[in-house]
mmCIF file of C-alpha atoms in Angstrom:
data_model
loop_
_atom_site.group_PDB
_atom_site.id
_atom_site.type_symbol
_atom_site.label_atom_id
_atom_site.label_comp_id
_atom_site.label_asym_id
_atom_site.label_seq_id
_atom_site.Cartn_x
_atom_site.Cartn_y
_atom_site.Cartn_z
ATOM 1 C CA UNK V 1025 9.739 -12.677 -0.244
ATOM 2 C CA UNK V 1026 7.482 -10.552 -2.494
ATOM 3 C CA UNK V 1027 9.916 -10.162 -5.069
ATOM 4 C CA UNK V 1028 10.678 -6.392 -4.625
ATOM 5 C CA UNK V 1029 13.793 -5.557 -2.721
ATOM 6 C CA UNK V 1030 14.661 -2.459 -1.190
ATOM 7 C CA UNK V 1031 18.610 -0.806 0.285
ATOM 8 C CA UNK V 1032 19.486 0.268 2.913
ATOM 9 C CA UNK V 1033 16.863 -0.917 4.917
ATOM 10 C CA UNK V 1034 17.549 1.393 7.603
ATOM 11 C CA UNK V 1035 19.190 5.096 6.681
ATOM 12 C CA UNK V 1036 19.980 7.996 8.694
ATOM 13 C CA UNK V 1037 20.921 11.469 7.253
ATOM 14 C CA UNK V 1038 21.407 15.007 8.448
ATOM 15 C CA UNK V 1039 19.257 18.252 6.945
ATOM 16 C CA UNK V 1040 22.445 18.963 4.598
ATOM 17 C CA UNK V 1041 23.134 15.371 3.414
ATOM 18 C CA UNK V 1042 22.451 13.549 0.217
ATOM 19 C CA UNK V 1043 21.577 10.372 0.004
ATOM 20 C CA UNK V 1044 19.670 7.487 -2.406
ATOM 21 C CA UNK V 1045 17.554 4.704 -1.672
ATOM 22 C CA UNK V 1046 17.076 2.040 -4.288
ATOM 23 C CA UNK V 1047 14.764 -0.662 -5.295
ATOM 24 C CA UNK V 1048 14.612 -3.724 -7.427
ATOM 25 C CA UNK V 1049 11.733 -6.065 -8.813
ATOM 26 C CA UNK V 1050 12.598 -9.270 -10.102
ATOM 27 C CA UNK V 1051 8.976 -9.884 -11.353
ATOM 28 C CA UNK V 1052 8.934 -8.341 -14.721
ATOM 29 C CA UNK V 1053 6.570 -5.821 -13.955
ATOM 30 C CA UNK V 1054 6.615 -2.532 -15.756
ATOM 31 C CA UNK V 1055 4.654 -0.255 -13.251
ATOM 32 C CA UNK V 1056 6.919 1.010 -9.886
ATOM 33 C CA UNK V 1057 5.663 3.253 -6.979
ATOM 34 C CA UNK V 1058 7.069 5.275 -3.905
ATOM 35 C CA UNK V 1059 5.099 5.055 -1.140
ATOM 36 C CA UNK V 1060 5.814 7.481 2.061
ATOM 37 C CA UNK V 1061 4.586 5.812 5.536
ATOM 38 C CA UNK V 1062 4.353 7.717 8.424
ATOM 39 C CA UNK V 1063 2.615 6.978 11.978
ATOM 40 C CA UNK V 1064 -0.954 7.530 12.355
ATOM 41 C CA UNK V 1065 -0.920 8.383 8.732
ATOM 42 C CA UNK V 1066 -2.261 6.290 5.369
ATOM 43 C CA UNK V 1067 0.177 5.041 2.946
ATOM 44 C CA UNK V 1068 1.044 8.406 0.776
ATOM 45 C CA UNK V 1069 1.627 7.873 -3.100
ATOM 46 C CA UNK V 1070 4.857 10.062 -3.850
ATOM 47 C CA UNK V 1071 5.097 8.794 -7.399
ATOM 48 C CA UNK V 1072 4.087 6.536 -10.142
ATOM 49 C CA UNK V 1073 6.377 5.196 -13.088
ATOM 50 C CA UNK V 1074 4.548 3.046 -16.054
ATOM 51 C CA UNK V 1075 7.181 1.271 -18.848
ATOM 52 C CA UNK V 1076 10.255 3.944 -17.441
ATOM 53 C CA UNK V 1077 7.803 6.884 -17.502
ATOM 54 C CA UNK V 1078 6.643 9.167 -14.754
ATOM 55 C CA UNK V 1079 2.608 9.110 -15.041
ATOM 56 C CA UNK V 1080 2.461 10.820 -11.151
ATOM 57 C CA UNK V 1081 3.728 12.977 -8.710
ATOM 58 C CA UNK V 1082 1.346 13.409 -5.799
ATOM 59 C CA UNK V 1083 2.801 17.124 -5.304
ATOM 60 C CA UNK V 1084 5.895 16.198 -3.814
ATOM 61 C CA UNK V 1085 7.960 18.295 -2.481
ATOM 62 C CA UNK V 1086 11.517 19.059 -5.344
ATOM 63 C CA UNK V 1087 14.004 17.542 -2.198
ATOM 64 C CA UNK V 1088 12.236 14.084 -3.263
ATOM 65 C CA UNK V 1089 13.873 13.689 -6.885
ATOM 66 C CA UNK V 1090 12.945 9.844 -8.610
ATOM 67 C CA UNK V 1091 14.594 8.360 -11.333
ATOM 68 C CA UNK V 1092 13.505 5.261 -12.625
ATOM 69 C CA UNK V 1093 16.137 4.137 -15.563
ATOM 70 C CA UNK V 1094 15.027 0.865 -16.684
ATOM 71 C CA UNK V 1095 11.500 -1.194 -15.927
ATOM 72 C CA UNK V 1096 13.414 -2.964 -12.918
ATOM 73 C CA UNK V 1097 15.200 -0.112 -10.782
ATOM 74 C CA UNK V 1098 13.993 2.911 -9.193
ATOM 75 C CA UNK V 1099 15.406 5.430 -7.135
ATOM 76 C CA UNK V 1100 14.784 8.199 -4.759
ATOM 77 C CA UNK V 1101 17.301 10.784 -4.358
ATOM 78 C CA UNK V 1102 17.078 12.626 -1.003
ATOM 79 C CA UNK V 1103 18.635 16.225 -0.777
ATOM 80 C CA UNK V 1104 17.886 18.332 2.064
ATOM 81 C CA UNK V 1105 15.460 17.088 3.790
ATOM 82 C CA UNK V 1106 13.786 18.251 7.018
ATOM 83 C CA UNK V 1107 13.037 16.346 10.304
ATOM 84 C CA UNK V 1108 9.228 15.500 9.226
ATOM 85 C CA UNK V 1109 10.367 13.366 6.214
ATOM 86 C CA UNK V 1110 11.340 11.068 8.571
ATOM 87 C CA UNK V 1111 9.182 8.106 7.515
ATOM 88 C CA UNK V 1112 9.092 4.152 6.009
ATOM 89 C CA UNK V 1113 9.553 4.683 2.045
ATOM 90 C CA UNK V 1114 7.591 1.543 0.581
ATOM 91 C CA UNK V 1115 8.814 0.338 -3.121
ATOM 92 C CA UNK V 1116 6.146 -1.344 -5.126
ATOM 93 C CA UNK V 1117 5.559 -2.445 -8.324
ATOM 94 C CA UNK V 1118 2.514 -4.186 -10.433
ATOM 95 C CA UNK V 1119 1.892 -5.213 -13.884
ATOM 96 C CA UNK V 1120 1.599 -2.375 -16.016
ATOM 97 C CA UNK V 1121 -1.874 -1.077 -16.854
ATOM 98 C CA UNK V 1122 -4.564 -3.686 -17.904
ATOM 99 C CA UNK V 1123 -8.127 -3.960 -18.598
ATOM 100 C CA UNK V 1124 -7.858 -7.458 -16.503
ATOM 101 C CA UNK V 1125 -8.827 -7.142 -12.535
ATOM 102 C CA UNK V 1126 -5.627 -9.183 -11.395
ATOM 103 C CA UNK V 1127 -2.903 -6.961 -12.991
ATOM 104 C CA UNK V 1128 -3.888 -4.282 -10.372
ATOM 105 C CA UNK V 1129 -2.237 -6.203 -7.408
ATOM 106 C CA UNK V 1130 0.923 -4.458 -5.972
ATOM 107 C CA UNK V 1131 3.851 -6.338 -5.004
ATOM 108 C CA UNK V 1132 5.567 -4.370 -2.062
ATOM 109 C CA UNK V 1133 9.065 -4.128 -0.970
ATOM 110 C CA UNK V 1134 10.305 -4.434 3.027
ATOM 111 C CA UNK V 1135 11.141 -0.479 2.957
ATOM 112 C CA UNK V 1136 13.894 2.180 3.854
ATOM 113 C CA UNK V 1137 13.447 3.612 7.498
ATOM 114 C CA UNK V 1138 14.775 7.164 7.328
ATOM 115 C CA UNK V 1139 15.841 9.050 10.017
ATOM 116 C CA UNK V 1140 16.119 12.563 9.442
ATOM 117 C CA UNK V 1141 18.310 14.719 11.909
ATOM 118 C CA UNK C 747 -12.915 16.398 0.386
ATOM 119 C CA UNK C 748 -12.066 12.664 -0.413
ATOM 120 C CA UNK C 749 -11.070 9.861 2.302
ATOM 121 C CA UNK C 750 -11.017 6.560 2.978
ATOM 122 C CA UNK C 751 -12.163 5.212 6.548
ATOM 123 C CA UNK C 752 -11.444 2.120 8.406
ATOM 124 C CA UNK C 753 -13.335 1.208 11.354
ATOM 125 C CA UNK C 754 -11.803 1.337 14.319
ATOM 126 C CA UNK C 755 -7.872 1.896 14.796
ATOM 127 C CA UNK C 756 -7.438 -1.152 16.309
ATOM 128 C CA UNK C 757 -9.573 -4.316 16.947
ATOM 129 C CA UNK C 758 -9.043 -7.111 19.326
ATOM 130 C CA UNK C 759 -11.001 -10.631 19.529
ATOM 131 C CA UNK C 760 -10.936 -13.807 20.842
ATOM 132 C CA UNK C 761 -9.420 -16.994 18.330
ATOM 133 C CA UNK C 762 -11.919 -18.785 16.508
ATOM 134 C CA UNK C 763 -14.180 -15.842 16.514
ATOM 135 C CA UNK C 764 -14.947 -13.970 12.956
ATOM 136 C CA UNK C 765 -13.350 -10.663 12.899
ATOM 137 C CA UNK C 766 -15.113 -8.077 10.654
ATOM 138 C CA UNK C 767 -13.113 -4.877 9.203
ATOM 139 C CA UNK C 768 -15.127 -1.668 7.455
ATOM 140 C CA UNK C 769 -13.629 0.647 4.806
ATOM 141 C CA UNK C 770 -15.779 3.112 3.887
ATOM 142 C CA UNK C 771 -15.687 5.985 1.889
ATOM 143 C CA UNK C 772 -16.528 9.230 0.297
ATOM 144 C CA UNK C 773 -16.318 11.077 -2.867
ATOM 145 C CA UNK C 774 -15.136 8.067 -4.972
ATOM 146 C CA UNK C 775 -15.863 5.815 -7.527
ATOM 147 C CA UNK C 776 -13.459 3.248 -7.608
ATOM 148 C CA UNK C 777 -13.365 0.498 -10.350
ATOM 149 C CA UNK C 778 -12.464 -1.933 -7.920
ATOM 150 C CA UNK C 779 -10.910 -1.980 -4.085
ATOM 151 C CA UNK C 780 -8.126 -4.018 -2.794
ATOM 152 C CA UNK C 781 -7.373 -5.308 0.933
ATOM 153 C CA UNK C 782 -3.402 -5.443 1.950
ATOM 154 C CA UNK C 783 -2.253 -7.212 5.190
ATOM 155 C CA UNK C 784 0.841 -5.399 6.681
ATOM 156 C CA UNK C 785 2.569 -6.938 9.516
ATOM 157 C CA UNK C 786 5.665 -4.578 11.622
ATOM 158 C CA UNK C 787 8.235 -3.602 9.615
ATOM 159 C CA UNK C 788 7.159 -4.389 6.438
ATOM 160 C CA UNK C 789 5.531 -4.086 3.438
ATOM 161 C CA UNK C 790 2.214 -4.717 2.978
ATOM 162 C CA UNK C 791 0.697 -8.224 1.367
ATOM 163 C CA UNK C 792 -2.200 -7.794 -1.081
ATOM 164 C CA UNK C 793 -4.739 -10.430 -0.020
ATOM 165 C CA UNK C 794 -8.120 -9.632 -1.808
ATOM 166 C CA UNK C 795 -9.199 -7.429 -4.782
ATOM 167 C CA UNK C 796 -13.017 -7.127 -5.543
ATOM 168 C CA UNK C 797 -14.121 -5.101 -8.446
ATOM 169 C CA UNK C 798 -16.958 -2.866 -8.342
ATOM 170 C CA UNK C 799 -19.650 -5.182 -10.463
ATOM 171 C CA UNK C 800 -18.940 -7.956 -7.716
ATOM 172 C CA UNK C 801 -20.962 -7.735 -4.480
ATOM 173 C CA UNK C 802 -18.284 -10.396 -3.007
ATOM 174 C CA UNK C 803 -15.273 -12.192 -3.027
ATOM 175 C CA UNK C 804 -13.805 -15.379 -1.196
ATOM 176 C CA UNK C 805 -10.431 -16.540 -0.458
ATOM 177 C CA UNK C 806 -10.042 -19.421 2.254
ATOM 178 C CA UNK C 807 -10.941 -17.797 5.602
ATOM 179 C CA UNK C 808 -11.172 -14.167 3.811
ATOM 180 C CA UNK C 809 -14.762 -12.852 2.882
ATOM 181 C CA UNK C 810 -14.422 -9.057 1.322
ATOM 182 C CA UNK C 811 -17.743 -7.722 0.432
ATOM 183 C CA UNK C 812 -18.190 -4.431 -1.400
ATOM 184 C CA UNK C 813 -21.617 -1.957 -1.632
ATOM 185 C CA UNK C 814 -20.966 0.666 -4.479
ATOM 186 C CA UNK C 815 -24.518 2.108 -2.832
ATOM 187 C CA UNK C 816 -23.186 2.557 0.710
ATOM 188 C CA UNK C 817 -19.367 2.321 -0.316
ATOM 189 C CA UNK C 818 -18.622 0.689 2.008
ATOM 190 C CA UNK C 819 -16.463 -2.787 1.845
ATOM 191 C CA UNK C 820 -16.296 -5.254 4.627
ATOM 192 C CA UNK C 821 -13.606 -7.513 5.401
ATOM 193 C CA UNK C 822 -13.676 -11.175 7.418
ATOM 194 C CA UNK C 823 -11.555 -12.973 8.936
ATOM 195 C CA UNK C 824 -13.568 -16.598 9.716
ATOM 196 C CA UNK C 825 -12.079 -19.187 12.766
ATOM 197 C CA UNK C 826 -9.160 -16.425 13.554
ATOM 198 C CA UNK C 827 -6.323 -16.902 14.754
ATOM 199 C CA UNK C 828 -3.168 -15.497 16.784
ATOM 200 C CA UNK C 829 -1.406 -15.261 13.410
ATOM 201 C CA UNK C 830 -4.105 -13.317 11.704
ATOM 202 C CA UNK C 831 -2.796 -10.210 14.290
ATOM 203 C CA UNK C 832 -2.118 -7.468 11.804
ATOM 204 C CA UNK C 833 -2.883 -4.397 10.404
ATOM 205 C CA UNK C 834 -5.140 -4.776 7.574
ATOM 206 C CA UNK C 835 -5.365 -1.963 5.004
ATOM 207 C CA UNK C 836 -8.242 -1.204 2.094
ATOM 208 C CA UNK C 837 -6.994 0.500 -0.903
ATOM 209 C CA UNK C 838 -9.429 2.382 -3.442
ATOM 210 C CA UNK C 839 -8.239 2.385 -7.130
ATOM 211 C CA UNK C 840 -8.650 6.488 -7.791
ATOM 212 C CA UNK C 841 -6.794 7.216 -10.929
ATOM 213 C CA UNK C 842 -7.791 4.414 -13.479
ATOM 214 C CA UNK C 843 -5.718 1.916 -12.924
ATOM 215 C CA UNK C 844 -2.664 1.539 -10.758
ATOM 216 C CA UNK C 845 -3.326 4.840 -8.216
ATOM 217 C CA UNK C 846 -4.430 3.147 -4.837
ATOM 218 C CA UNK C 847 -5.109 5.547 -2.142
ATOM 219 C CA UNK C 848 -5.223 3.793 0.896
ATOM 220 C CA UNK C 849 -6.692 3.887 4.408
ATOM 221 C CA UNK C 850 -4.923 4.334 7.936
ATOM 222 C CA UNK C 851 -5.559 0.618 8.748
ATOM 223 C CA UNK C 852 -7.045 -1.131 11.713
ATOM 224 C CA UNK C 853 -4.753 -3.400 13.886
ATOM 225 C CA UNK C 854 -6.455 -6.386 15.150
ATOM 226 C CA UNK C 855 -5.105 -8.670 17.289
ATOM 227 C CA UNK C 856 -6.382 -12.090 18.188
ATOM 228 C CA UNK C 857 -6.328 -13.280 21.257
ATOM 229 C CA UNK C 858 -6.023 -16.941 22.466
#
């Protein structure tokens, strides 16, 4: 296990539903990510959160809404969302920010499959 | 525009023989370049980070190598084997730090 647990690990949801998925690191880091996975398609950076903070949102669209309330929980709250965000949403997390190579490493979770109808 | 390239979209070889993965790409200058390993249904596994003053970097059977002047990184996989089937991902820091972009991947699969 890496550490960084995601739930559900499997969600579906209709257009007009709302819905959360959550992740926890037990490693002490203070940097989390979203990731959005699709097939065929790279791992997309949704957002970046450094000691509680948001430092990036890769444009996402305002139905994707994070919040990130301490250094070991993030969320992703999911409102209205449309067939084609149907995806795997990866958790990560990493040391935060350092001058020294090794912090950079990611530690991912096992990701939410999401299913939207 | 930017992007990241890996070889082929999926590689297959026989066991015991040295598989060899290429990232390149364009329009970047990354301080340093990561490879993940990401097996079905789940996340992916950082193996290998090489920073951009090192031309290479060993870990057991894993040899990353990385060209600033081509950039272009290759990855090896020495005396594969059927457990070494994966999808193996290079990720470019692009934001100073801790922004990765990553690349679509190349599945290899070793065969006995």
């Amino acid at each position: 296990e890496t550490g960084v647990t995601q739930t559900p690990r499997h969600l579906v949801m209709g257009m007009t539903n709302k819905k959360s998925l959550k992740c926890e690191q037990h490693l002490g880091h203070n940097a989390m990510y979203w990731y959005k996975q699709s097939a065929k398609k790279p791992l997309e950076l949704m957002f970046v959160y450094n000691f509680k903070e948001q430092t990036e949102n890769n444009s996402v669209p305002s139905r994707f809404s994070p919040e990130c309330p301490n250094s070991s929980h993030l969320f992703l709250h999911l409102h209205t969302l449309q067939p084609e965000d149907s995806a795997l949403y990866l958790c990560a997390s990493s040391p935060s920010k350092s001058g020294r190579s090794n912090y950079n490493e990611q530690f991912f979770g096992p990701g939410t499959r999401l299913t939207v109808l | 525009s930017q992007k990241i390239e890996q070889n082929s979209e999926a590689l297959n070889i026989q066991e015991g023989k040295t598989a060899t993965l290429t990232c390149n790409y364009t329009n970047y200058s990354p301080a340093y370049l990561q490879w993940y390993r990401q097996d079905p249904g789940r996340g992916p596994v950082f193996l290998l980070l090489i920073r951009e003053n090192e031309k290479e970097k060993r870990k057991e059977r894993l040899k990353v190598t990385f060209d600033t002047t081509l950039k272009q990184s290759l990855f090896h996989i020495t005396a594969s084997q059927p457990a070494d089937s994966a999808t193996y991902l290079c990720a470019l820091d692009t934001g100073g730090g801790n922004k990765l972009t990553f690349g679509t991947g190349t599945q290899l699969k070793v065969e006995l």
